[in-house]
Coordinates of C-alpha atoms and ligand atoms in Angstrom, one line a residue:
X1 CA 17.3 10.0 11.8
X2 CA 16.0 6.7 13.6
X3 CA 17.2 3.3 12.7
X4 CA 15.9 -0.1 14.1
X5 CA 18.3 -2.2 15.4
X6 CA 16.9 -6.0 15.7
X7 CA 18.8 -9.0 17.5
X8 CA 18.3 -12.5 15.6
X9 CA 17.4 -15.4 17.3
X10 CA 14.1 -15.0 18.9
X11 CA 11.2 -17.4 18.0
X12 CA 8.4 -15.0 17.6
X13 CA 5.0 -16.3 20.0
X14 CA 1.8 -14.4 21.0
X15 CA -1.0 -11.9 19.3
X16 CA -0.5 -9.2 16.9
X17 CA -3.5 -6.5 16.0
X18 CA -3.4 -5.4 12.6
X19 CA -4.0 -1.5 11.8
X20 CA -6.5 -0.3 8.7
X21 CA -4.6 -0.3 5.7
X22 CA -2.7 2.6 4.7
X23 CA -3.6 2.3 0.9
X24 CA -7.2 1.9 1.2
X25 CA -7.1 4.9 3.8
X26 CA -5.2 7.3 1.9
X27 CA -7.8 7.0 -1.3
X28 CA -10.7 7.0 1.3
X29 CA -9.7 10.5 3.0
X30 CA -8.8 12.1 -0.7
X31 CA -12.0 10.9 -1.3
X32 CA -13.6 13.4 1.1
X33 CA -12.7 16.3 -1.8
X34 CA -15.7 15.1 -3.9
X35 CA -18.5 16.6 -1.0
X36 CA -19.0 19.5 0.8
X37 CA -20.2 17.7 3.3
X38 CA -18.1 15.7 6.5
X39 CA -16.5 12.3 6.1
X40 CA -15.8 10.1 9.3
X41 CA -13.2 7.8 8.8
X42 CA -12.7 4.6 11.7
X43 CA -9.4 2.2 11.6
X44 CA -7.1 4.5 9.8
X45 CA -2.8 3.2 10.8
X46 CA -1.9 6.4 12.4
X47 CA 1.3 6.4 10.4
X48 CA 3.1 9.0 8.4
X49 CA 1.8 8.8 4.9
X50 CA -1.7 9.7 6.4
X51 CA -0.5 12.0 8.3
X52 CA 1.2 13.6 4.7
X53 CA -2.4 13.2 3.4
X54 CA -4.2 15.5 6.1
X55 CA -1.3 17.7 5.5
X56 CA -2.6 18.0 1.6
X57 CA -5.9 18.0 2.6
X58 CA -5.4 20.9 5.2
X59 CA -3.0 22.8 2.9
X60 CA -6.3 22.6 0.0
X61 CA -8.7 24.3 2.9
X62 CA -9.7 21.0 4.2
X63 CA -11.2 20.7 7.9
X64 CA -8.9 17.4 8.4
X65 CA -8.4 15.9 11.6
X66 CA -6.6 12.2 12.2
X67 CA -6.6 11.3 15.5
X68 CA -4.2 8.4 17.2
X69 CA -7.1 6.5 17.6
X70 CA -7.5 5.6 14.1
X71 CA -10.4 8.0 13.5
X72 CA -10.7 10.9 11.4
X73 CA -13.1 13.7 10.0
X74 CA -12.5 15.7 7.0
X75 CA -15.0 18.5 5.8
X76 CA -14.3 19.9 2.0
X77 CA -16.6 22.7 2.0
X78 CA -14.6 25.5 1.8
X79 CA -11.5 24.0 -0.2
X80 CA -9.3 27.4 -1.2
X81 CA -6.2 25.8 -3.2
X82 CA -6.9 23.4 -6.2
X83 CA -3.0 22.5 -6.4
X84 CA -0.9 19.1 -5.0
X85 CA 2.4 21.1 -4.7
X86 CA 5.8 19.6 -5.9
X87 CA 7.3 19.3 -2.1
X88 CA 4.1 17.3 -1.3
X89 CA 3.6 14.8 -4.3
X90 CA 7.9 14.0 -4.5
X91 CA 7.5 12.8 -0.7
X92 CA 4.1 10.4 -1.7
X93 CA 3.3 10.0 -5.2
X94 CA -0.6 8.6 -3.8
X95 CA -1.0 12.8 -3.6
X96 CA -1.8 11.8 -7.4
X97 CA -5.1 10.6 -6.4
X98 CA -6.6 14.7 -5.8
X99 CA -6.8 14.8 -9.4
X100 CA -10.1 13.4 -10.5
X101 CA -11.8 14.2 -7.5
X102 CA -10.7 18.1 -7.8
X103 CA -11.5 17.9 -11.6
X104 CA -14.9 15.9 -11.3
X105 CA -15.8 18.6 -8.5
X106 CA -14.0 21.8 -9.1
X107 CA -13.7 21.4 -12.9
X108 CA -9.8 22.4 -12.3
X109 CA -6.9 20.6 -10.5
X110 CA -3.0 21.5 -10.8
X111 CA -1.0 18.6 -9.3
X112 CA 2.7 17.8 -9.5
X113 CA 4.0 14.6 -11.6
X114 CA 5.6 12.2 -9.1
X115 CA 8.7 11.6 -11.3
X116 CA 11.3 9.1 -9.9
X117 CA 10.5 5.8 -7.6
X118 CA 13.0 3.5 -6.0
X119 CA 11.0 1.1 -7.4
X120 CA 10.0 1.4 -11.0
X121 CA 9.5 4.0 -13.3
X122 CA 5.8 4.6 -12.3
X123 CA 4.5 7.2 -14.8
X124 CA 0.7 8.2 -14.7
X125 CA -0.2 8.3 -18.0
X126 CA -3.2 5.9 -17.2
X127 CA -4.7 8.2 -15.0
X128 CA -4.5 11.2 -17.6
X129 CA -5.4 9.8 -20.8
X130 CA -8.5 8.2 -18.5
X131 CA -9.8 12.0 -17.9
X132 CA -8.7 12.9 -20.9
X133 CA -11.2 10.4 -21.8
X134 CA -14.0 12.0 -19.9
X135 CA -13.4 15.7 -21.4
X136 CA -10.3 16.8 -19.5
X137 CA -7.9 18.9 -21.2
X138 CA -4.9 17.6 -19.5
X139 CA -1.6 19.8 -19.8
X140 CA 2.1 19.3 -18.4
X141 CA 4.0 22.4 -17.6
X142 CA 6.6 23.3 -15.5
X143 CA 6.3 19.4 -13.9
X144 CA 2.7 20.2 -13.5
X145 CA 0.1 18.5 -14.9
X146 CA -3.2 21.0 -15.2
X147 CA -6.4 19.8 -16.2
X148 CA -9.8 21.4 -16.9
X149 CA -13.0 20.8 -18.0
X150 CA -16.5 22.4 -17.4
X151 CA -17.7 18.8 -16.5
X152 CA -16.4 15.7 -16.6
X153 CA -18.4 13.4 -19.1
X154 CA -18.9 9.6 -18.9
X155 CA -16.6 7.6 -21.0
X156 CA -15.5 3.9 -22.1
X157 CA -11.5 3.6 -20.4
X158 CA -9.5 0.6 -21.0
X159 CA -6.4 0.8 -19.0
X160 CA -4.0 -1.4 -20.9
X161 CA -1.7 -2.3 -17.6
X162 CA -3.5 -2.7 -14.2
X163 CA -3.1 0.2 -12.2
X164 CA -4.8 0.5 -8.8
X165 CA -4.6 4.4 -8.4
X166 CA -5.2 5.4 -11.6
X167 CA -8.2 3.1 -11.1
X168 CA -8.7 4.7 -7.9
X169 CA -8.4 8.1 -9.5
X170 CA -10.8 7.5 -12.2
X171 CA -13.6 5.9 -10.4
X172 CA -13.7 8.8 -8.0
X173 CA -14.1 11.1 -11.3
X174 CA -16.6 9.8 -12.4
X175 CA -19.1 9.5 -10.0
X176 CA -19.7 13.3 -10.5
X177 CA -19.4 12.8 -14.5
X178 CA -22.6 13.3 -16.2
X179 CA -23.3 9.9 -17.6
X180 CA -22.1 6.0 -17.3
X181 CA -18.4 5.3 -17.3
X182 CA -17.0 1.9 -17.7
X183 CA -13.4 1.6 -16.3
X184 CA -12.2 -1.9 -18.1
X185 CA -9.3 -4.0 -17.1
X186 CA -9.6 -2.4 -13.8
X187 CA -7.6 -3.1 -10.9
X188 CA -9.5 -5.6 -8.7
X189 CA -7.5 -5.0 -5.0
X190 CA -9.6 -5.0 -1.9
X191 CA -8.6 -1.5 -1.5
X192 CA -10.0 -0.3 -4.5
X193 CA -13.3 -1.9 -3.5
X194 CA -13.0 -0.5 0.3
X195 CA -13.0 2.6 -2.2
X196 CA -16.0 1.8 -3.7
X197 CA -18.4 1.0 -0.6
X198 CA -17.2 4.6 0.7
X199 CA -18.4 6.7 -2.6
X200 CA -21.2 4.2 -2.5
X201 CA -22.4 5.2 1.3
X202 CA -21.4 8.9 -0.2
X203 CA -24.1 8.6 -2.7
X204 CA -22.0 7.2 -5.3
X205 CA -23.6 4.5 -7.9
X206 CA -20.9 1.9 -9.2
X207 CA -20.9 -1.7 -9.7
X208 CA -18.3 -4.2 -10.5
X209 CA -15.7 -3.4 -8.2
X210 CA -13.6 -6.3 -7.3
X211 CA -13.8 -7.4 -11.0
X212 CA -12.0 -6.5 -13.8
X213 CA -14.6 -4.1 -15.2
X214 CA -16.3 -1.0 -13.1
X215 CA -19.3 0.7 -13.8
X216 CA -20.3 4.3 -12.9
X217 CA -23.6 6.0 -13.0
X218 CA -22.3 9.8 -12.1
X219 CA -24.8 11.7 -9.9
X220 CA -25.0 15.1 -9.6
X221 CA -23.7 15.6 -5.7
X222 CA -22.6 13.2 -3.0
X223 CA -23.0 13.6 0.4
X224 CA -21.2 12.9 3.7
X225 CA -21.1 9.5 5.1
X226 CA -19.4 7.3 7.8
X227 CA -16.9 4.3 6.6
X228 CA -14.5 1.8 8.2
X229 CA -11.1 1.2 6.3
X230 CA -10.1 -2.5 5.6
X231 CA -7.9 -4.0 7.5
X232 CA -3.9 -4.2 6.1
X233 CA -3.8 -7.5 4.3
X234 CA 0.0 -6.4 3.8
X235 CA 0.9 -5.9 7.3
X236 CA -0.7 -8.9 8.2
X237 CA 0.9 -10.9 5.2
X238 CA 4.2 -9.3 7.2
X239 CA 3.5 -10.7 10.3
X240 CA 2.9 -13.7 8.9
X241 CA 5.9 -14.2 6.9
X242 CA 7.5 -12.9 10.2
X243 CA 6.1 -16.1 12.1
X244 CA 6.9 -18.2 8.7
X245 CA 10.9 -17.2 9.4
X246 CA 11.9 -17.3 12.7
X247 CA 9.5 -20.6 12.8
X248 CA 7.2 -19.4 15.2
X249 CA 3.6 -19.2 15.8
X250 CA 1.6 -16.5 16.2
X251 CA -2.1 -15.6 16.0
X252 CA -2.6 -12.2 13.6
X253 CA -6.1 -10.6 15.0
X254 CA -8.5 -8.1 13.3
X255 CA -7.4 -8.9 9.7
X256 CA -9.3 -10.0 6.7
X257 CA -8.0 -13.2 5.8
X258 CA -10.5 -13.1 2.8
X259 CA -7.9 -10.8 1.3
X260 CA -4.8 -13.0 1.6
X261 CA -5.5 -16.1 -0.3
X262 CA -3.0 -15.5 -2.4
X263 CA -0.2 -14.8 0.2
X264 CA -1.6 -17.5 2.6
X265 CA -1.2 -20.1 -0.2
X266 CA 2.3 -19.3 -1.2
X267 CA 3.1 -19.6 3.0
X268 CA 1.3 -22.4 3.0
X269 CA 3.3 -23.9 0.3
X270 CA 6.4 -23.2 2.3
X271 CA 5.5 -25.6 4.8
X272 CA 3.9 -23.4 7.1
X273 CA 0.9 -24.6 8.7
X274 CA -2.0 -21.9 8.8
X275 CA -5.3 -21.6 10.3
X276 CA -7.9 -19.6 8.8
X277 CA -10.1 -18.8 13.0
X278 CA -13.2 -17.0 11.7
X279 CA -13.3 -13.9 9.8
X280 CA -10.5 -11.9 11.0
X281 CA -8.0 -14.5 13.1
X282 CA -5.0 -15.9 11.6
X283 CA -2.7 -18.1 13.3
X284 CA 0.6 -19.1 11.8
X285 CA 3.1 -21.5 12.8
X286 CA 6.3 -21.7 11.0
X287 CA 8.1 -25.2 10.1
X288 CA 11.2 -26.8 9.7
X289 CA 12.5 -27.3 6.8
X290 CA 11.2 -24.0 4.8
X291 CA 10.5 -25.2 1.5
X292 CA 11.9 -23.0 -1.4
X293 CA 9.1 -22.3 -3.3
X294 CA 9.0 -20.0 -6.9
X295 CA 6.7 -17.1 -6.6
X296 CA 5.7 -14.4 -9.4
X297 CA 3.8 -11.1 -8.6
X298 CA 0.4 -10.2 -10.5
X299 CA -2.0 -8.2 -9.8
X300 CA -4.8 -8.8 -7.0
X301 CA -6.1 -11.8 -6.4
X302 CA -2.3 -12.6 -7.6
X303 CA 0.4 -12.8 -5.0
X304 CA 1.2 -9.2 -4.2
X305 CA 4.0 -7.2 -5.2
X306 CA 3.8 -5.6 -2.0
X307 CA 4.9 -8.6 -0.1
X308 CA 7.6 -9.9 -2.6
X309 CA 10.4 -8.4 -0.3
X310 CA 9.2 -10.3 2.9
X311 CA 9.0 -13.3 1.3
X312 CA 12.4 -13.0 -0.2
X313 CA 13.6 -12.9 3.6
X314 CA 12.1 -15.7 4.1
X315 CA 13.3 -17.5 1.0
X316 CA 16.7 -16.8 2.2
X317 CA 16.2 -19.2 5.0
X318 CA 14.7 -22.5 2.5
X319 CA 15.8 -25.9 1.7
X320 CA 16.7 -25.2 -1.8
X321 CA 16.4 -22.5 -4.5
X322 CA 13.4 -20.6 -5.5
X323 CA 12.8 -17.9 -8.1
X324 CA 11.1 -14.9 -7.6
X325 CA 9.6 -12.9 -10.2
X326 CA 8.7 -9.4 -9.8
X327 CA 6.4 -8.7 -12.7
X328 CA 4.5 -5.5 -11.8
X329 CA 7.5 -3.1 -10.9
X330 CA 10.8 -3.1 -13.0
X331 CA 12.8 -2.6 -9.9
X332 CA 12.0 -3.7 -7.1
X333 CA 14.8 -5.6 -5.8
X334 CA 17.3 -3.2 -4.1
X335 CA 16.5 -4.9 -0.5
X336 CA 18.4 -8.4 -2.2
X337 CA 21.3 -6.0 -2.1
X338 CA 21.3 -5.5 1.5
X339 CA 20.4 -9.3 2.1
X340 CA 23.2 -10.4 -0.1
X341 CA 25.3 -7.8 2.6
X342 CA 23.6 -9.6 5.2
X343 CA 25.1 -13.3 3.7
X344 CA 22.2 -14.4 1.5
X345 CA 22.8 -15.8 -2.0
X346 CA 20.6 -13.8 -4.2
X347 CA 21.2 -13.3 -7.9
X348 CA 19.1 -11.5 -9.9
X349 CA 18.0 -11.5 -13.6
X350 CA 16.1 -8.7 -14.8
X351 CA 13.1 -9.4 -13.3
X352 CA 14.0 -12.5 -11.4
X353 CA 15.1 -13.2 -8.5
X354 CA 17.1 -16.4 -7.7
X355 CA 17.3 -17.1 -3.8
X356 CA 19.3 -20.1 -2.5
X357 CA 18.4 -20.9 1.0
X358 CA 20.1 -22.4 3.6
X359 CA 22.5 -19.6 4.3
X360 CA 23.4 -18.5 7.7
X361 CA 22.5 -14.6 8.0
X362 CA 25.0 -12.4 9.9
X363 CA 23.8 -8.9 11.1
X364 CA 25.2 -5.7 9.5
X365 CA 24.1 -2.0 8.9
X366 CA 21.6 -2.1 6.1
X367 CA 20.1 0.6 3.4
X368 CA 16.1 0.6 3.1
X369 CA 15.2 1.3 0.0
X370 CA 11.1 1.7 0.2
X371 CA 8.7 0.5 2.9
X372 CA 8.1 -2.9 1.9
X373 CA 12.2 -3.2 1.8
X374 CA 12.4 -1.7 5.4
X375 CA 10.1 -4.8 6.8
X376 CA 12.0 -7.4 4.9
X377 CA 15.2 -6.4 6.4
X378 CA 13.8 -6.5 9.7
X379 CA 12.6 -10.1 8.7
X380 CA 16.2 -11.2 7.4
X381 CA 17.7 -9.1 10.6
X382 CA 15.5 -11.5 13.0
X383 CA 17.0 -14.8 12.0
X384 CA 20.4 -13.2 11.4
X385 CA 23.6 -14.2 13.8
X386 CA 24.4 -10.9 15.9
X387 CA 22.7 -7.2 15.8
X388 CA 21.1 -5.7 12.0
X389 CA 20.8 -2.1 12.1
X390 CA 18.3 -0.9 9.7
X391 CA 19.3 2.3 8.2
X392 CA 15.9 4.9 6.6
X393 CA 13.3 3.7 9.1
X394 CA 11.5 6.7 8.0
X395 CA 10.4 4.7 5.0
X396 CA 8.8 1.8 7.4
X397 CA 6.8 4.5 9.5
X398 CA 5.3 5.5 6.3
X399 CA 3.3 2.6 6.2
X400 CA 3.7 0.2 9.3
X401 CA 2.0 1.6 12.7
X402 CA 5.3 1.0 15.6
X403 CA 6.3 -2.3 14.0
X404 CA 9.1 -2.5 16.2
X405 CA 6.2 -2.7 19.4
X406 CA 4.4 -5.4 18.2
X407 CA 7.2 -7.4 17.1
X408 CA 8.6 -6.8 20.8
X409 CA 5.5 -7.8 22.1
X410 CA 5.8 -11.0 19.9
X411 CA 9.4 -11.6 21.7
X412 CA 11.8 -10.0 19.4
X413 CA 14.6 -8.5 20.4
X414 CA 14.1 -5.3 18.6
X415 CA 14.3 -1.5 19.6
X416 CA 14.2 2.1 17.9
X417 CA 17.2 3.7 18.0
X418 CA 16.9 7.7 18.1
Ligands
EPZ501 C1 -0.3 1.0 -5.6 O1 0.6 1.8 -6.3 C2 0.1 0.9 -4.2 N1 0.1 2.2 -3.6 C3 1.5 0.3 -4.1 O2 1.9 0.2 -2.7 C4 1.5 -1.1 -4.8 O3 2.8 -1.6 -4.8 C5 1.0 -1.0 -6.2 O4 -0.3 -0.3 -6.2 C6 0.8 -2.3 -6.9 O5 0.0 -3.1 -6.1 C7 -1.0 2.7 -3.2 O6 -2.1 2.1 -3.3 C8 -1.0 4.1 -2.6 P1 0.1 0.8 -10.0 P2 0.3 2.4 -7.7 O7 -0.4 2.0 -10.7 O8 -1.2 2.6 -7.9 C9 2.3 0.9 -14.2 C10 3.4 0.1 -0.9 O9 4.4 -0.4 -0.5 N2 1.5 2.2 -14.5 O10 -0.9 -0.3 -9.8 O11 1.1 3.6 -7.9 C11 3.3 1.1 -13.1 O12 4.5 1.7 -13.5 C12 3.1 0.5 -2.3 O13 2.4 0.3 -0.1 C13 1.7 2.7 -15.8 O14 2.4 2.3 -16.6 O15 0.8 1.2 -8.7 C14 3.5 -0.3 -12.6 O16 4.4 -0.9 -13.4 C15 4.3 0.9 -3.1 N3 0.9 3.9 -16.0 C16 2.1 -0.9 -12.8 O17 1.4 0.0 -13.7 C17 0.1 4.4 -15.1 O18 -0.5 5.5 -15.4 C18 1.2 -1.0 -11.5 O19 1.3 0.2 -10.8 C19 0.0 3.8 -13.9 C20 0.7 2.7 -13.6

């Protein structure tokens, strides 16, 4: 199994591209199961939860094809298997997302429940009762959750937490439901509106993504289209903090900086200084002292839960003591474990997070836990005294396209070890 093994010390300097972000891309190819017709998709990460997704796709009767290149075409016109297998969904619980498209098409889906998460408990009882809501009869068996319906009908779904893929799930429903569905207290991420402008170029009519209440006119068919994925905002926000820790400065290209308010703030607040260049050019130079800064994670435009672990590594490195509160998953703090390993003085509470700074890191073999935990260790590793070898890099290649390259190419000392 490969591990990364980084070298602290470096200052990082120089241009980073960012990829298309893996959780607007993974929606937008499962997407392609609502037509008959082909779906081009441009600036897709070539990493290995898309890759996982073509595999579902294919294994359904899918024409998929992902290419290196970030493109990829997917034709659903002859899909032969209406089932997200066990062995599929327990490796990447986003296989979820074939259930309302299969339903609101096929009229039938059989997908596995998810189960576990390193992070948090994660059911998906928001996405059921929401097709419940539009006719479904949704039933669990044997870890399986099988729903059927003759036609999904348009309904009035209030989802009482924020949940972007049972959003996700439910606005690609009901665009093929017969009739207007609102989707209230919906999740309001820029993924979930790169969603939207696909099914909309598919034929789809919605309005109101990107606020907390969606509207859906279903239609009758969609048809094939053409769409570019959003950039990552989270591998960008990565880079940044990156930049942020070892105090360097480094210009992020090809991002949407529109989509990082949130997380540029927080930086900001840190004491970095950052400068927005244009639409899709962030450069970020990192200062001395770091100021500890609080920070609690909410739900988009909030500061994302997705970058609390990076900026935990870089919290380890502040002037004084900040708290972090995770308040969308229950557990998401195992890489403060590996940090503490690593020398940091972390102590949690619950759901908070109390990081002093000012500790010297020392390198040691660390544990990822998830992909978001995998980058901050490789943050904490590149400010660390000596060698961090970073132990379950398959989690990082999930969802970061060869990391390790373009930190090298940013002057890390940083190699894949095989
Ligand atoms: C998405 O997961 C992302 N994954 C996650 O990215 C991200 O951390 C998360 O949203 C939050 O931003 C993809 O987009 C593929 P949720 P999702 O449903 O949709 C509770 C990464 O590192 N909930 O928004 O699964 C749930 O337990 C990852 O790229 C219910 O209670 O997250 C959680 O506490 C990991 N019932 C909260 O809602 C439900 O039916 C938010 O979860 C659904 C969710």
């Amino acid at each position: 199994m490969d591990k990364i093994r980084v070298r602290g010390g470096s200052v990082l300097a120089g241009t980073v591209e960012i990829s298309g972000a893996k959780n607007a891309a993974l929606p937008d190819m499962v997407a392609s199961l609502l037509t008959a017709e082909p779906v081009h998709l441009r600036n897709l990460p070539y990493v290995r939860d898309i890759l996982t997704t073509r595999r579902l796709l294919s294994e359904m009767g899918v024409e998929a094809e992902v290419r290196e290149d970030g493109t990829s075409s997917l034709k659903a016109a002859n899909v032969t298997s209406l089932e997200a297998p066990y062995e599929m969904v327990k490796t990447m619980r986003a296989s979820i997302l074939v259930l309302g498209p299969l339903v609101a098409r096929f009229g039938r889906a059989r997908v596995s429940l998810p189960g576990g998460c390193a992070i948090g408990a994660r059911p998906v009882n928001l996405h059921l009762m929401g097709l419940e809501k539009m006719g479904a009869a949704c039933e669990v068996m044997h870890g399986y959750v099988e729903a059927s319906t003759r036609r999904l009908c348009g309904a009035y779904i209030l989802m009482d937490i924020v949940t972007v893929t049972g959003t996700e799930n439910l606005m690609m429903a009901a665009t093929l439901a017969k009739g207007e569905t609102v989707l209230d207290n919906a999740a309001c991420e820029p993924e979930v509106s790169d969603l939207a402008n696909l099914l909309r170029s598919m034929g789809a009519r919605i309005e109101g993504d990107g606020t907390r209440t969606i509207r859906v006119q279903g239609v009758d068919a969609l048809h094939g289209c053409a769409h570019r994925v959003i950039p990552d905002r989270i591998e960008a926000g990565t880079f940044a903090a990156a930049a942020a820790v070892t105090r360097g400065n480094v210009e992020i290209t090809h991002c949407q900086p529109a989509h990082m308010v949130a997380i540029l703030e927080q930086l900001r607040r840190t004491g970095c200084n950052i400068e927005v260049r244009g639409d899709e050019t962030i450069r970020v130079q990192g200062r001395d002292p770091i100021k500890s800064q609080d920070v609690t994670t909410l739900p988009y435009p909030g500061f994302a839960t997705d970058m609390q672990a990076q900026y935990m590594a870089l919290m380890t490195q502040g002037d004084g003591a900040a708290v972090i509160t995770e308040s969308i998953f229950e557990n998401r703090f195992m890489h403060a474990l590996e940090m503490i390993r690593m020398g940091a003085d972390i102590t949690i509470v619950g759901r908070r997070a109390v990081v002093k700074g000012g500790r010297s890191l020392t390198g040691a073999k660390v544990l990822a836990s998830d992909l978001r935990a995998s980058a901050s260790l490789i943050l904490a590793g590149l400010v660390a005294k000596g060698d961090t070898v970073v132990d379950r890099v398959y989690h990082l290649d999930r969802g970061y396209y060869r990391i390790e390259e373009k930190l090298r190419r940013l002057g890390a000392d940083i190699e894949r070890i095989h």
